[in-house]
Every structure is written in structure tokens, then in C-alpha cells.
Short mmCIF file of C-alpha atoms in Angstrom, two decimals:
data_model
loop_
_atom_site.label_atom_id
_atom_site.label_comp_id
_atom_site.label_asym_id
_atom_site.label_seq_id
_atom_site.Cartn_x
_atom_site.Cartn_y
_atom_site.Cartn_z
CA UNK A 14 -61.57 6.11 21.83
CA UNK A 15 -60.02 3.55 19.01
CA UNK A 16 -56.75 3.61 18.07
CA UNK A 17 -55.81 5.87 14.87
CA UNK A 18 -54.42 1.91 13.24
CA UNK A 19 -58.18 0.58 13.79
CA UNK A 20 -59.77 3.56 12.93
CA UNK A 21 -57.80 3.27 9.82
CA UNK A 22 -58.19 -0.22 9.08
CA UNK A 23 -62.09 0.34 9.67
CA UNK A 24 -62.04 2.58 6.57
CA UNK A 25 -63.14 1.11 3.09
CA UNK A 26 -61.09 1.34 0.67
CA UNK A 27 -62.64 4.57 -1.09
CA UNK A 28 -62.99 6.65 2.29
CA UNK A 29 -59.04 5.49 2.66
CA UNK A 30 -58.19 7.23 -0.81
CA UNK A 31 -60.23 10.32 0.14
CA UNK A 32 -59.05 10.62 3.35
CA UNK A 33 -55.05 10.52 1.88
CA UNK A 34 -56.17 12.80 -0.88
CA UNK A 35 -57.49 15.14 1.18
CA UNK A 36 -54.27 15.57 4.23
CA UNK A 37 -52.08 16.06 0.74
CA UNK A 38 -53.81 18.65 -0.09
CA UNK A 39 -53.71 20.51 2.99
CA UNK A 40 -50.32 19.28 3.49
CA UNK A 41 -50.00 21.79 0.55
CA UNK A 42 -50.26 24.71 2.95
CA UNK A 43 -47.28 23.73 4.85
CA UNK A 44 -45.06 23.14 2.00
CA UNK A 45 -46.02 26.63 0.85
CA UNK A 46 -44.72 27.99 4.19
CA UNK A 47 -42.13 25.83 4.33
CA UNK A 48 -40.51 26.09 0.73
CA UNK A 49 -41.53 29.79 0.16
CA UNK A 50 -41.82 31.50 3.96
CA UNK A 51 -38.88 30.26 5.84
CA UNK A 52 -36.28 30.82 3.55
CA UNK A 53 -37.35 34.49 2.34
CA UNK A 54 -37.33 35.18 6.25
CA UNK A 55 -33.83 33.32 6.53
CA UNK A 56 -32.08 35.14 3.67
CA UNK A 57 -33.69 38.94 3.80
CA UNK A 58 -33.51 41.32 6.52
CA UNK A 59 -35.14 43.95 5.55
CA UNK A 60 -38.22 44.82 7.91
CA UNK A 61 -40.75 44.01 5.70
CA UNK A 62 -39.96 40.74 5.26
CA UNK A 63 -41.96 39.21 8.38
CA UNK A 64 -45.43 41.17 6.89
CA UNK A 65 -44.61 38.82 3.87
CA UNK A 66 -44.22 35.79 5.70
CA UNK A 67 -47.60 36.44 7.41
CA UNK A 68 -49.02 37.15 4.14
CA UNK A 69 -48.32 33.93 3.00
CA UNK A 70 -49.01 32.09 6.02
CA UNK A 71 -52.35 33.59 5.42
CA UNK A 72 -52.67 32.62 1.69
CA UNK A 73 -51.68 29.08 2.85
CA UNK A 74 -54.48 28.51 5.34
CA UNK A 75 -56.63 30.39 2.50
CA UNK A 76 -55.49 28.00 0.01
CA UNK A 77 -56.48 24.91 2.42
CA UNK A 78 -59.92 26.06 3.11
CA UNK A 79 -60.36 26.31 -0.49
CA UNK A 80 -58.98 22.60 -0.71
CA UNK A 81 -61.35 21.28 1.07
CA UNK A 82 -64.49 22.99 0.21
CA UNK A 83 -63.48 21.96 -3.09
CA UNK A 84 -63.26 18.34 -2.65
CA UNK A 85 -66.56 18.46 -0.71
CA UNK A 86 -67.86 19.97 -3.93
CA UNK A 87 -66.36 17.13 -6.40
CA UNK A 88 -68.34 14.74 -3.61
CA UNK A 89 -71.06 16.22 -4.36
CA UNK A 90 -71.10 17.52 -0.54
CA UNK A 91 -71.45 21.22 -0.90
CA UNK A 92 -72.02 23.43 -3.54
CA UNK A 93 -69.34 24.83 -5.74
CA UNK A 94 -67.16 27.15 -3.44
CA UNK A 95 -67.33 30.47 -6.28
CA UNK A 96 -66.83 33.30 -3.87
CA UNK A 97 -63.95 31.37 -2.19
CA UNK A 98 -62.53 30.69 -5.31
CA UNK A 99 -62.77 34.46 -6.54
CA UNK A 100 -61.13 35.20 -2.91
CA UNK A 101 -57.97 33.47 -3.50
CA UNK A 102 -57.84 34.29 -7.32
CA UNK A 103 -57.76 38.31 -5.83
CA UNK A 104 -55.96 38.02 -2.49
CA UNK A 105 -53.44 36.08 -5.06
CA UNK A 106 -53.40 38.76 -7.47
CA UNK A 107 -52.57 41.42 -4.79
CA UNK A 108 -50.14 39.39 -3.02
CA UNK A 109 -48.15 39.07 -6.60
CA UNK A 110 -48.65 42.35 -7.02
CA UNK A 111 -46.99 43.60 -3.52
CA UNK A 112 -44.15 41.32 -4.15
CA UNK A 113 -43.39 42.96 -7.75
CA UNK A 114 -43.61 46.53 -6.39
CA UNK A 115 -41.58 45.09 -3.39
CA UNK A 116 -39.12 43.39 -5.45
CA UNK A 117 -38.32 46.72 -7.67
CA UNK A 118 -39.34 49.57 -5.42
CA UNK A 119 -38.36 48.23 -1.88
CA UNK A 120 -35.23 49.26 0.11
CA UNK A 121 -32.81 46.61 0.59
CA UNK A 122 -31.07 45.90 -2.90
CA UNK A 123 -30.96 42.71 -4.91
CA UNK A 124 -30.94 40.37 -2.17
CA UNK A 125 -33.75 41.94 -0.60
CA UNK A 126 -35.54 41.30 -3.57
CA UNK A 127 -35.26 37.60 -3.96
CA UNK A 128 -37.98 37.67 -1.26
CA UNK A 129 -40.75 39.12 -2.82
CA UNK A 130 -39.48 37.03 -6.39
CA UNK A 131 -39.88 34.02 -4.32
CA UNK A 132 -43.39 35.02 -3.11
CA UNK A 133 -44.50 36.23 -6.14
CA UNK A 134 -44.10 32.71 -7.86
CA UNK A 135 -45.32 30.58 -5.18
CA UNK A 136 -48.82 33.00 -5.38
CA UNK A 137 -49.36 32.69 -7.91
CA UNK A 138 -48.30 28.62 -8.45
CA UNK A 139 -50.02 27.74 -5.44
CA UNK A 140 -53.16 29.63 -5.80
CA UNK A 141 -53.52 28.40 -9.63
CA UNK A 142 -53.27 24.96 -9.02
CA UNK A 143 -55.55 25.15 -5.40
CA UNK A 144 -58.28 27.15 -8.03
CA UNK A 145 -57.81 23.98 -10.39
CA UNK A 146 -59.97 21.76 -7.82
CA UNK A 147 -62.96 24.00 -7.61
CA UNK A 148 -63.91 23.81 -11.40
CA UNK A 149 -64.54 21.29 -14.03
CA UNK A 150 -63.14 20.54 -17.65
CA UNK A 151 -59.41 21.09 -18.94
CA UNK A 152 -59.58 24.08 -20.86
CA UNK A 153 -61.17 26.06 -17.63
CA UNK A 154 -58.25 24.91 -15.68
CA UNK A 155 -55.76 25.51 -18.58
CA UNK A 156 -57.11 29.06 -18.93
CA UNK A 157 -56.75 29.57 -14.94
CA UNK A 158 -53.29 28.92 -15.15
CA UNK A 159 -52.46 31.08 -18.30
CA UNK A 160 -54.25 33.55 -17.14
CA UNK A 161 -52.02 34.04 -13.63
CA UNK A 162 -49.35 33.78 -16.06
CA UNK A 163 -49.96 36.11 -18.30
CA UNK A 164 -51.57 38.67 -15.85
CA UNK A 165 -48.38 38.46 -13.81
CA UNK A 166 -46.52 39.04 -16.88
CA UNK A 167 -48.34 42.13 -17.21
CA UNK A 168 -48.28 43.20 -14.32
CA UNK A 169 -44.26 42.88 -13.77
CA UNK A 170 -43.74 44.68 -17.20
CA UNK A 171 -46.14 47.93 -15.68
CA UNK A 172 -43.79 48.05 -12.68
CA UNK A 173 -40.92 48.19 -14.75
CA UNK A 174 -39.31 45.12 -14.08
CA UNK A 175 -36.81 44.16 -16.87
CA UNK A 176 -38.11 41.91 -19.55
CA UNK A 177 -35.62 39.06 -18.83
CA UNK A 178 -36.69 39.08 -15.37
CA UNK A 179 -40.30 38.63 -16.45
CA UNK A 180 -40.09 35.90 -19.21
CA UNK A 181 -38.00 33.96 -16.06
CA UNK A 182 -40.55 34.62 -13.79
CA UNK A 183 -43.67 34.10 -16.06
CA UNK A 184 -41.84 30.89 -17.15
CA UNK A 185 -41.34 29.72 -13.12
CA UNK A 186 -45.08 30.43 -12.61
CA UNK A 187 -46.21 28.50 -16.00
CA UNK A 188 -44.18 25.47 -14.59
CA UNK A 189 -45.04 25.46 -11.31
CA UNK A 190 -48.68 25.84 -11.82
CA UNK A 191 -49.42 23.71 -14.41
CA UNK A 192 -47.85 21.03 -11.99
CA UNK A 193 -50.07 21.70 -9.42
CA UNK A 194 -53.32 22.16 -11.35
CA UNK A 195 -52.04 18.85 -12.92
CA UNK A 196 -51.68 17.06 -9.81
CA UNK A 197 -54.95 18.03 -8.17
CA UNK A 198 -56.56 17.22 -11.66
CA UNK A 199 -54.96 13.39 -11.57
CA UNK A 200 -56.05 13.33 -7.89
CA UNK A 201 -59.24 14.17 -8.29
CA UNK A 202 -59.42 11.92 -11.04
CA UNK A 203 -58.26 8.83 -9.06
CA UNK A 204 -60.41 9.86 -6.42
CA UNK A 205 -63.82 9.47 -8.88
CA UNK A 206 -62.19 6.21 -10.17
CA UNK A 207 -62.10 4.67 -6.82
CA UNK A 208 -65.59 5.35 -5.82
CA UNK A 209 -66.91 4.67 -9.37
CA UNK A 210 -64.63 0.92 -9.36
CA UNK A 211 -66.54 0.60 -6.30
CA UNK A 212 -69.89 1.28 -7.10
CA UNK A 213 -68.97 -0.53 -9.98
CA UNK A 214 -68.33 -3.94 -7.59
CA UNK A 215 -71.25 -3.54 -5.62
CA UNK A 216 -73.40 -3.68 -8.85
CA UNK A 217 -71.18 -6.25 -10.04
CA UNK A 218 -72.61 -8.26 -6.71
CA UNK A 219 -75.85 -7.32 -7.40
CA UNK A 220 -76.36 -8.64 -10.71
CA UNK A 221 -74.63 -11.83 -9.62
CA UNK A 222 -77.38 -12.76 -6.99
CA UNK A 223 -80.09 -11.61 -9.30
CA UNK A 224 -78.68 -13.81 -11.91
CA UNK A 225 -78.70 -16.97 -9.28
CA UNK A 226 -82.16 -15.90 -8.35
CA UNK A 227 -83.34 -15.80 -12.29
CA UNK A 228 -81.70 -19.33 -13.12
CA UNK A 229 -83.50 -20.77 -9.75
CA UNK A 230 -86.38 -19.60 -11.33
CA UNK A 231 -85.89 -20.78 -14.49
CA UNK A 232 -85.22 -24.47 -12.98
CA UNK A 233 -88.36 -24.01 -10.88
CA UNK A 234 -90.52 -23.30 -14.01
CA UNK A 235 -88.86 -26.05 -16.30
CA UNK A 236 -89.14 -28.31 -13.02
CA UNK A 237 -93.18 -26.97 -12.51
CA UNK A 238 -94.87 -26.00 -15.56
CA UNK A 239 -94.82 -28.91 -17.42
CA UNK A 240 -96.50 -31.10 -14.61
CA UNK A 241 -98.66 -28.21 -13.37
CA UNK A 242 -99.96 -27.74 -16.84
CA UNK A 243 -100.40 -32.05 -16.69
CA UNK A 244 -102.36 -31.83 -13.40
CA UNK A 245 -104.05 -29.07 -14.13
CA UNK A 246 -106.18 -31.01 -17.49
CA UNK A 247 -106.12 -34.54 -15.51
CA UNK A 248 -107.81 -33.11 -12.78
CA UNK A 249 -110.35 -31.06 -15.13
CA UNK A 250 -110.96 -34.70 -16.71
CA UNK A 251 -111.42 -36.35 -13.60
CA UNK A 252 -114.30 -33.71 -12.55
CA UNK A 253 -116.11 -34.50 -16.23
CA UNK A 254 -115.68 -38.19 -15.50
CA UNK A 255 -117.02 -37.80 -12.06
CA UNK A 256 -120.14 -35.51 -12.72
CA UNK A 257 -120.62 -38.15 -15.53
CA UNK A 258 -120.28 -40.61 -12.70
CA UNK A 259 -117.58 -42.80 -14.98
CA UNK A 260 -115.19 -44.73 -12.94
CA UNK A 261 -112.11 -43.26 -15.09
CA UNK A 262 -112.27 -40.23 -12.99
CA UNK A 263 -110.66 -42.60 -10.35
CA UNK A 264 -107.75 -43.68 -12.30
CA UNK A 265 -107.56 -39.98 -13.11
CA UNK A 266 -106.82 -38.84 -9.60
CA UNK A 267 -104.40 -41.45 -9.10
CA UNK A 268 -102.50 -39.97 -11.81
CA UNK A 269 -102.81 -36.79 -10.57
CA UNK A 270 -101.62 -37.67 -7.14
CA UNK A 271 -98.21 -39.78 -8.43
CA UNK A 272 -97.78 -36.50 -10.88
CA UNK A 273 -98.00 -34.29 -7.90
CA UNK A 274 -95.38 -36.53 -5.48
CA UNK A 275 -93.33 -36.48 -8.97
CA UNK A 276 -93.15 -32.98 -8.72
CA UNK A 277 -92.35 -32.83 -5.20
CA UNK A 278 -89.69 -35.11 -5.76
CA UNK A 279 -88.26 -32.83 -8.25
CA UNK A 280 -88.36 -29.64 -6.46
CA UNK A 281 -86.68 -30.85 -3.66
CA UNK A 282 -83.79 -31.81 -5.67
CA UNK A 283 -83.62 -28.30 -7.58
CA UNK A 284 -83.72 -26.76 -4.42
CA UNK A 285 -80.90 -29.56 -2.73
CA UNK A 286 -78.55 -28.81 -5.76
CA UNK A 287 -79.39 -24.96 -5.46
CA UNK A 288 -78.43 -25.15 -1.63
CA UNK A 289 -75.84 -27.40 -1.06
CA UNK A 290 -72.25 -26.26 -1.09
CA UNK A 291 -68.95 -28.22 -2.15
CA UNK A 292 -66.30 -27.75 0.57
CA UNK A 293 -63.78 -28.21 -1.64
CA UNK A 294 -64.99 -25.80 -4.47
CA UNK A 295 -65.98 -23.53 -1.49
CA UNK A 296 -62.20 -23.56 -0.51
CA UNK A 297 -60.66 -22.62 -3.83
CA UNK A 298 -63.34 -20.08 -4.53
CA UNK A 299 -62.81 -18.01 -1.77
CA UNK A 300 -59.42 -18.28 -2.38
CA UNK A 301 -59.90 -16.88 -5.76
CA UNK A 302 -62.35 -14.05 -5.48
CA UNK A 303 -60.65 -13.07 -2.31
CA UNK A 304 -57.17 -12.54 -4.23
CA UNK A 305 -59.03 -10.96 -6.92
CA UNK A 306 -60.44 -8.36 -4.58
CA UNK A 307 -57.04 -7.56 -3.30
CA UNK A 308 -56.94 -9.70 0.24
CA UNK A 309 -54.16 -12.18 0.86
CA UNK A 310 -55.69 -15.20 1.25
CA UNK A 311 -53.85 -18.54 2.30
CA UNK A 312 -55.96 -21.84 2.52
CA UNK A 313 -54.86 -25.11 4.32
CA UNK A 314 -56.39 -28.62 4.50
CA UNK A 315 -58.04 -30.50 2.08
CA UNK A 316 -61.87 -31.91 2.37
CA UNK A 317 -60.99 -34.79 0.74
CA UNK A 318 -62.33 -38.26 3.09
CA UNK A 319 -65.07 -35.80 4.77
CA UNK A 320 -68.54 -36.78 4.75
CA UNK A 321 -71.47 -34.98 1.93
CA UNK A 322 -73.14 -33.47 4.81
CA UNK A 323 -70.57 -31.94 6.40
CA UNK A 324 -68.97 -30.78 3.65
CA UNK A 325 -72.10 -29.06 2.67
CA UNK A 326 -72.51 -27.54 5.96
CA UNK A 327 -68.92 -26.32 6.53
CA UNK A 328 -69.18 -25.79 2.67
CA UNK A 329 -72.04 -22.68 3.74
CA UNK A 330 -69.58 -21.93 6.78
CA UNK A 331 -66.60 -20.67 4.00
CA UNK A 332 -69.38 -19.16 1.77
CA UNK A 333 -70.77 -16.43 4.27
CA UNK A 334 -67.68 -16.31 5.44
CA UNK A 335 -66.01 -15.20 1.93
CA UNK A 336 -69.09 -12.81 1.74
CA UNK A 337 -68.62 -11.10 5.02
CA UNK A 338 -65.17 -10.47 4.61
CA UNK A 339 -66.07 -8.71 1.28
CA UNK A 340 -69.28 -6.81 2.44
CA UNK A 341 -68.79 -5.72 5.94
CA UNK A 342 -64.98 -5.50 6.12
CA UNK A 343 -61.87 -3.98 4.61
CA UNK A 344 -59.43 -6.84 4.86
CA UNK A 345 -55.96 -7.16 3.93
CA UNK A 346 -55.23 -10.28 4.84
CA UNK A 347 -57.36 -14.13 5.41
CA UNK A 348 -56.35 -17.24 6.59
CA UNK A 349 -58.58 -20.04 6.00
CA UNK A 350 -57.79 -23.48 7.76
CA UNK A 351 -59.22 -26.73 8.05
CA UNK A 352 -57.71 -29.22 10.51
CA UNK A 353 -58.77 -32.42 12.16
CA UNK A 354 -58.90 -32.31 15.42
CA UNK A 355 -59.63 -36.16 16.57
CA UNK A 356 -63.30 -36.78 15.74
CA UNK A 357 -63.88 -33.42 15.33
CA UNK A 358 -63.20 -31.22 12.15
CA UNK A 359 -62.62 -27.33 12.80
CA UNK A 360 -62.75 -24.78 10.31
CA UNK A 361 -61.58 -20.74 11.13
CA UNK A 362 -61.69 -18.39 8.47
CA UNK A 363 -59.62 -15.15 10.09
CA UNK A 364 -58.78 -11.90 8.62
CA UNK A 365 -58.01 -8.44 9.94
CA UNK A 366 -60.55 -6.48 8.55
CA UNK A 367 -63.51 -5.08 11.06
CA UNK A 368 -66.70 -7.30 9.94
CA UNK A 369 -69.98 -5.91 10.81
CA UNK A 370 -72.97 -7.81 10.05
CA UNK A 371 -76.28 -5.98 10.71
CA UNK A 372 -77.73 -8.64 12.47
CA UNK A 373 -75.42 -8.17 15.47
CA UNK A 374 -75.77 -4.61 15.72
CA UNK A 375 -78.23 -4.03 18.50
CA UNK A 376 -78.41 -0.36 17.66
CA UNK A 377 -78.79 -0.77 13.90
CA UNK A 378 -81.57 1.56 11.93
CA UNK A 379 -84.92 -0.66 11.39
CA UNK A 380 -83.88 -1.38 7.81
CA UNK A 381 -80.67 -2.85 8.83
CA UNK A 382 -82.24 -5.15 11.79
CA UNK A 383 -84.94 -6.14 9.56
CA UNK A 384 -82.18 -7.42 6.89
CA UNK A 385 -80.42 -8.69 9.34
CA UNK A 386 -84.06 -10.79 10.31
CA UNK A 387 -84.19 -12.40 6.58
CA UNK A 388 -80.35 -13.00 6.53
CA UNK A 389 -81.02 -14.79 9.87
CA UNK A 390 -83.57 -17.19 8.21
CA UNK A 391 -81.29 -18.32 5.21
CA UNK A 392 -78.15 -17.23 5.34
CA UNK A 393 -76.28 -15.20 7.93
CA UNK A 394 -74.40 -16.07 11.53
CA UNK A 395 -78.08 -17.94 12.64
CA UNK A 396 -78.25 -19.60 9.34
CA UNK A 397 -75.14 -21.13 9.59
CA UNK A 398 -75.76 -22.33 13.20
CA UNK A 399 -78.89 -24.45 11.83
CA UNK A 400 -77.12 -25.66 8.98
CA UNK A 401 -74.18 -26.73 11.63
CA UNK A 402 -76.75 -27.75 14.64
CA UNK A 403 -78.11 -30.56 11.46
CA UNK A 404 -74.80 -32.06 12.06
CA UNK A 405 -74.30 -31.50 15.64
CA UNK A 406 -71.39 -28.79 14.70
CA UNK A 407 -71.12 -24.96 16.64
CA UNK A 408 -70.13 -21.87 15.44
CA UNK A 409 -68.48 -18.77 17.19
CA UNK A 410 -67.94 -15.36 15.16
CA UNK A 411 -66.55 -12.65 16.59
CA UNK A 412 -63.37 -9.85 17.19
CA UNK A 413 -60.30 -11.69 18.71
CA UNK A 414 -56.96 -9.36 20.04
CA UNK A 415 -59.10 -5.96 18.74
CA UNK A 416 -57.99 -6.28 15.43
CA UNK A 417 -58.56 -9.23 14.09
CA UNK A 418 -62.34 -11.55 13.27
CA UNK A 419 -62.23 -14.69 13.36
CA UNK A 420 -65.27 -17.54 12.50
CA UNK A 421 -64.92 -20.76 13.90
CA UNK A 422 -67.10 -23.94 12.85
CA UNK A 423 -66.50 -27.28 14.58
CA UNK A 424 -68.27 -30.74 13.37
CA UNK A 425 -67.91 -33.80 14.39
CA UNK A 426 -67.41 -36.55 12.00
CA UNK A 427 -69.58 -39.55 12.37
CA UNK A 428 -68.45 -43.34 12.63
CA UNK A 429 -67.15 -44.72 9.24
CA UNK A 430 -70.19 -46.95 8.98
CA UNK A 431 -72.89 -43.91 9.27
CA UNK A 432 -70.88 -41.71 6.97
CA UNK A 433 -70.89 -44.46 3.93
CA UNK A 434 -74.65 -45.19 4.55
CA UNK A 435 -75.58 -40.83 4.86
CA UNK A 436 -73.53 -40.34 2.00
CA UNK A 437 -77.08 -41.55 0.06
CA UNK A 438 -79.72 -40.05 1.58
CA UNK A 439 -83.31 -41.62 0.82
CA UNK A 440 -86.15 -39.26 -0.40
CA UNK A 441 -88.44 -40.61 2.50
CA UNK A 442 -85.44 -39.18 4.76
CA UNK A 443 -86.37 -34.96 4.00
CA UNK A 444 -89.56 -34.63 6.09
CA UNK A 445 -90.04 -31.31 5.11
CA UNK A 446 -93.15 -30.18 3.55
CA UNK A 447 -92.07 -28.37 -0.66
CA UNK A 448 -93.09 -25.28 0.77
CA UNK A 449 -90.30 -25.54 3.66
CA UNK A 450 -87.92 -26.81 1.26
CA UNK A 451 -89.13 -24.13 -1.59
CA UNK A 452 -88.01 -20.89 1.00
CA UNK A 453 -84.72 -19.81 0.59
#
């Protein structure tokens, strides 16, 4: 069994805010016991006094329920909890009731009374503001709580208690209700906002990869059309010049071949610029959208004297890195450091959230292995290890002291000589076919 702390840090942030919202409301019940109960038992003896305490102590764990079937309901969980809510607008109505028949009619004298005073307000406070979760729209809640005012008020005049009583009373229950219906109103609120700021960042995410997938394919098509278009009528002249048996249809072709190795040329260096990754921009990035999103994040080293290609590669390293810590995690806290080590150069992003890629769950649903599949070819823990294994680098991900994950890339950095010369790579150096290069 985990701890309660992981368990808790495992939590996004939403489930976090529900999961608070929902132990203060039934934290409710035991302040209602505790504010209301123990004192009337403490300061009355008269016999009826403990049926009173286990009246409330029954309109507590009533109120609780109610709490919780109601937040279920805002979730969209359940449906609207009616009958409970008619139950504890009645069992509150004859609990106020008792108390005002108590508090004038009941042996024990004036401080015998105080009791049932004190249980008649809480009723009637507690069970107006517990009713204010189960329904929607201010005037519905504003009309629950003037209606246990008034109808208290009422119902203290009919039993004869004395009209300054009553407006002190009715004014006690106006308070303390409309505080409570106000505070489960704000929490509920706050509660909607967090999921809703959420959902609202995962669409945010969204649109930003759809976005970089529209302006690849806008380079593509400005890279594409124009010589596609070109090839497309020199070839259809070549096959008129050839049927025609002209030797222009050779000259043609040749054409048509150095536009099509143009192209290829081109593509691959859209799709180099679209893939490659700046270690240094990399670095401040993540430093920046990780402090936006809340996380602590403290960088050290500089990339500053390393070569293009490892840059690039550790470059990708930060980037899924960054990505993981903001999809699969809950972090509070990242450290991102990146230290010589002789001829080596190691980089270790850690932070104390619980990542959880779905390629390295072994019991993940189909959909979630086979995303974790087309991570693995591009992006993703295996992506990263071909990107590395290009320049004989490693990479190890995974939980270190059970709370913390930790991603470690190490490189080797070449002689001086071989870094100046790969710092310009040749075209005739990418053997890869445009298709190859083309999949991303």
C-alpha cells in the first residue's frame, strides 16, 4: 500500500482541490457536533438534553451524506440528490421545531433553554447552507435560506416565544446560513474553475501541436507544390517529345531529374529545421513554461562550446522531458542540470512528481500501448534513445528514492577536430531515403 504523501503527490492538481473540498465539507459534520452538541450537553442537565445531542449527531452525519451526494452531482457523477435534499430540509424543520417547544415548554428554566436555542440555530444554519450544494443558481439558494429563516420565525412566534427572542434568533440563523450557503457556493465555484483552467490547458496543448503540425504543412506545400507542379508539365513534355521521337524529350528528363533531387534537397532541410532542437533555447524554455505552470524549476550549465549534434540530441532529451513532467506528472519542483563530466556531458532533468508514460505501462488499455507504439517511433523514452544512440549517448528514466523521477542522458563529446568538421554536415552525409526523413 503507498504512503498517504505519494498517494497525495500522485494526485493532479484538480483531483487535489476536490479531494480538500470534499473532507471540508464533511469536516462540517464534526464542527456541528462539536460547536453545537458538546456544549448544550456541558451546560444543561436536564434529561433531555442527551436525546438532543443524538439528534444532532444524527442531522450531522445526515448533513454529510447530503455533502457528498451533492458534489457527486455538481461532477456530474450522480443525479441530483432531491429526496435527500427534501430529507434534511424536513428532519431540519422538525428538529427546529422540538428545540422551540423545548426551549419554552421544557422543564429546567432559562438555562435549560439555551440548549434547544443553540440547536435550533445550528439546524437550521447547517442544514441551509448543506441544501445550498444540491441546487443551482443564486436566487434558489437565496430563497433556501430565507425561507428557514422566515419559517423559523414563524414557527417561534406560534409557540409563543417573545418577539425579541425571535428577531435574535431569526437574525443568528440569517447570518449563519447565508455564510454557509456562501461558502459552499464559492467552493463549488473554485472547484468548476479548477477543472475548467484545466481542461482549458489541455486544449491549450492541443491547439499548440496542431498549430506545429499546420505550419509543417504549410512549409511542405510551399517547399513541394511549386516543383511538383514543374515536374509534373516537364515530364508531360518529355512524353510528347518522345512519342514524337524529338531528342528534347532527353534534355527534358534531365530537368526533371535535377528538379526532383532539388526537391529532395529541400525537404530534408524543412524537415532538419522542423526536428532539430537548440539546447540552449531548450534550457530556458523549459525553464519558462515550467514556472508558468506552477513547478519550481532551477537550471544549471550552459551549452555554450558543445557540438550541433549533441546539442540537438540532448536538445530532444530536455524537450520530452519538459513534456512529461507536464503530461504525466504533478510536479512541484525540477531541477535541470548539465555538467561535464571529462569527455562525457550528462544531462538529468529531476522532479518529484510521479511520471507515467504509457509506453512503460505493461498493463495499459490497448489505446494507451498503441500511443505509447507511435510515441516510441518519434518521440518518447525509445525516441530519445535513437536520437542519443546517433551520438553514441544512453539514457535511463525512471523513479529514484520512491518519490522522486529522474532522466538521465549522457554523450560523449567528440575530439575537437571532428566536432569543427560535423559542425557542417554535407548533404551526401543523410543517407536516408525523403520518405524516412518525411515521417515524423
Amino acid at each position: 500500500m503507498r504512503r498517504p504523501s505519494v498517494w497525495w503527490r500522485g494526485q493532479s492538481t484538480p483531483a487535489k482541490v476536490e479531494t480538500y473540498t470534499r473532507w471540508s465539507f464533511h469536516f462540517f459534520g464534526v464542527v456541528e457536533i462539536a460547536a453545537i452538541g458538546l456544549p448544550m450537553v456541558g451546560r444543561a442537565e436536564a434529561t433531555y438534553t442527551g436525546w438532543l445531542f443524538l439528534l444532532l449527531c444524527g442531522h450531522a452525519v445526515l448533513c454529510t451524506v447530503v455533502a457528498s451526494r451533492s458534489l457527486d452531482w455538481t461532477r456530474g457523477l450522480r443525479p441530483q440528490p432531491v429526496r435527500l435534499l427534501v430529507l434534511l430540509g424536513v428532519v431540519s424543520a422538525l428538529l427546529a421545531t422540538a428545540a422551540v417547544a423545548l426551549m419554552e415548554h421544557g422543564p429546567g428554566g432559562k438555562d435549560a433553554a439555551s440548549a434547544p436555542a443553540s440547536l435550533f440555530v445550528g439546524v437550521l444554519a447547517f442544514g441551509a447552507g448543506t441544501m445550498a450544494l444540491g441546487v443551482r443558481g443564486r436566487r434558489r439558494v437565496l430563497a433556501i435560506v430565507a425561507g428557514f429563516t422566515v419559517g423559523g420565525a414563524v414557527v417561534a412566534l406560534a409557540l409563543g416565544v417573545a418577539v425579541p427572542a425571535v428577531v435574535g434568533t431569526s437574525f443568528a440563523v440569517l447570518l449563519t446560513a447565508g455564510f454557509l450557503a456562501f461558502t459552499c457556493l464559492f467552493s463549488v465555484w473554485l472547484l468548476d474553475a479548477v477543472y475548467e483552467l484545466d481542461a482549458a490547458r489541455e486544449t491549450r496543448t492541443r491547439l499548440a501541436v496542431a498549430e506545429e503540425r499546420l505550419r509543417f504543412g504549410r512549409d511542405l506545400h510551399d517547399v513541394m507544390g511549386r516543383n511538383l507542379a514543374v515536374i509534373a508539365l516537364k515530364s508531360e513534355l518529355a512524353v510528347q517529345l518522345a512519342r514524337r521521337e524529338r531528342p528534347e524529350a532527353v534534355d527534358q528528363m534531365i530537368e526533371v531529374q535535377r528538379i526532383a533531387r532539388e526537391s529532395q534537397r529541400e525537404v530534408r532541410e524543412v524537415v532538419r529545421g522542423y526536428r532539430e532542437a537548440d539546447l540552449g533555447a531548450e534550457l530556458s524554455g523549459a525553464q519558462g513554461v515550467l514556472t508558468a505552470a506552477g513547478v519550481v524549476c532551477t537550471v544549471t550549465g550552459s551549452a555554450v562550446g558543445l557540438p550541433p549534434a549533441v546539442q540537438s540530441a540532448l536538445g530532444w532529451v530536455v524537450r520530452e522531458a519538459t513534456t512529461n513532467v507536464l503530461r504525466h506528472g504533478d510536479a512541484r519542483r525540477c531541477r535541470v542540470s548539465l555538467e561535464p563530466a571529462g569527455d562525457h556531458v550528462v544531462l538529468t532533468v529531476e522532479n518529484d512528481g510521479v511520471e507515467q508514460p504509457a509506453e512503460v505501462h505493461a498493463g495499459a488499455s490497448p489505446p494507451e500501448r498503441e500511443r505509447g507504439r507511435e510515441l516510441a517511433g518519434g518521440s518518447g523514452l525509445a525516441g530519445l534513445r535513437e536520437r542519443l544512440a546517433a551520438v553514441a549517448g544512453t539514457l535511463e528514466a525512471g523513479p529514484v528514492d520512491g518519490d522522486l523521477f529522474r532522466v538521465v542522458a549522457d554523450v560523449p563529446l567528440p575530439p575537437a577536430s571532428s566536432s569543427s568538421s560535423s559542425s557542417a554536415p554535407s548533404s551526401s552525409s543523410v543517407p536516408r531515403s525523403v520518405s524516412e526523413e518525411v515521417t515524423p
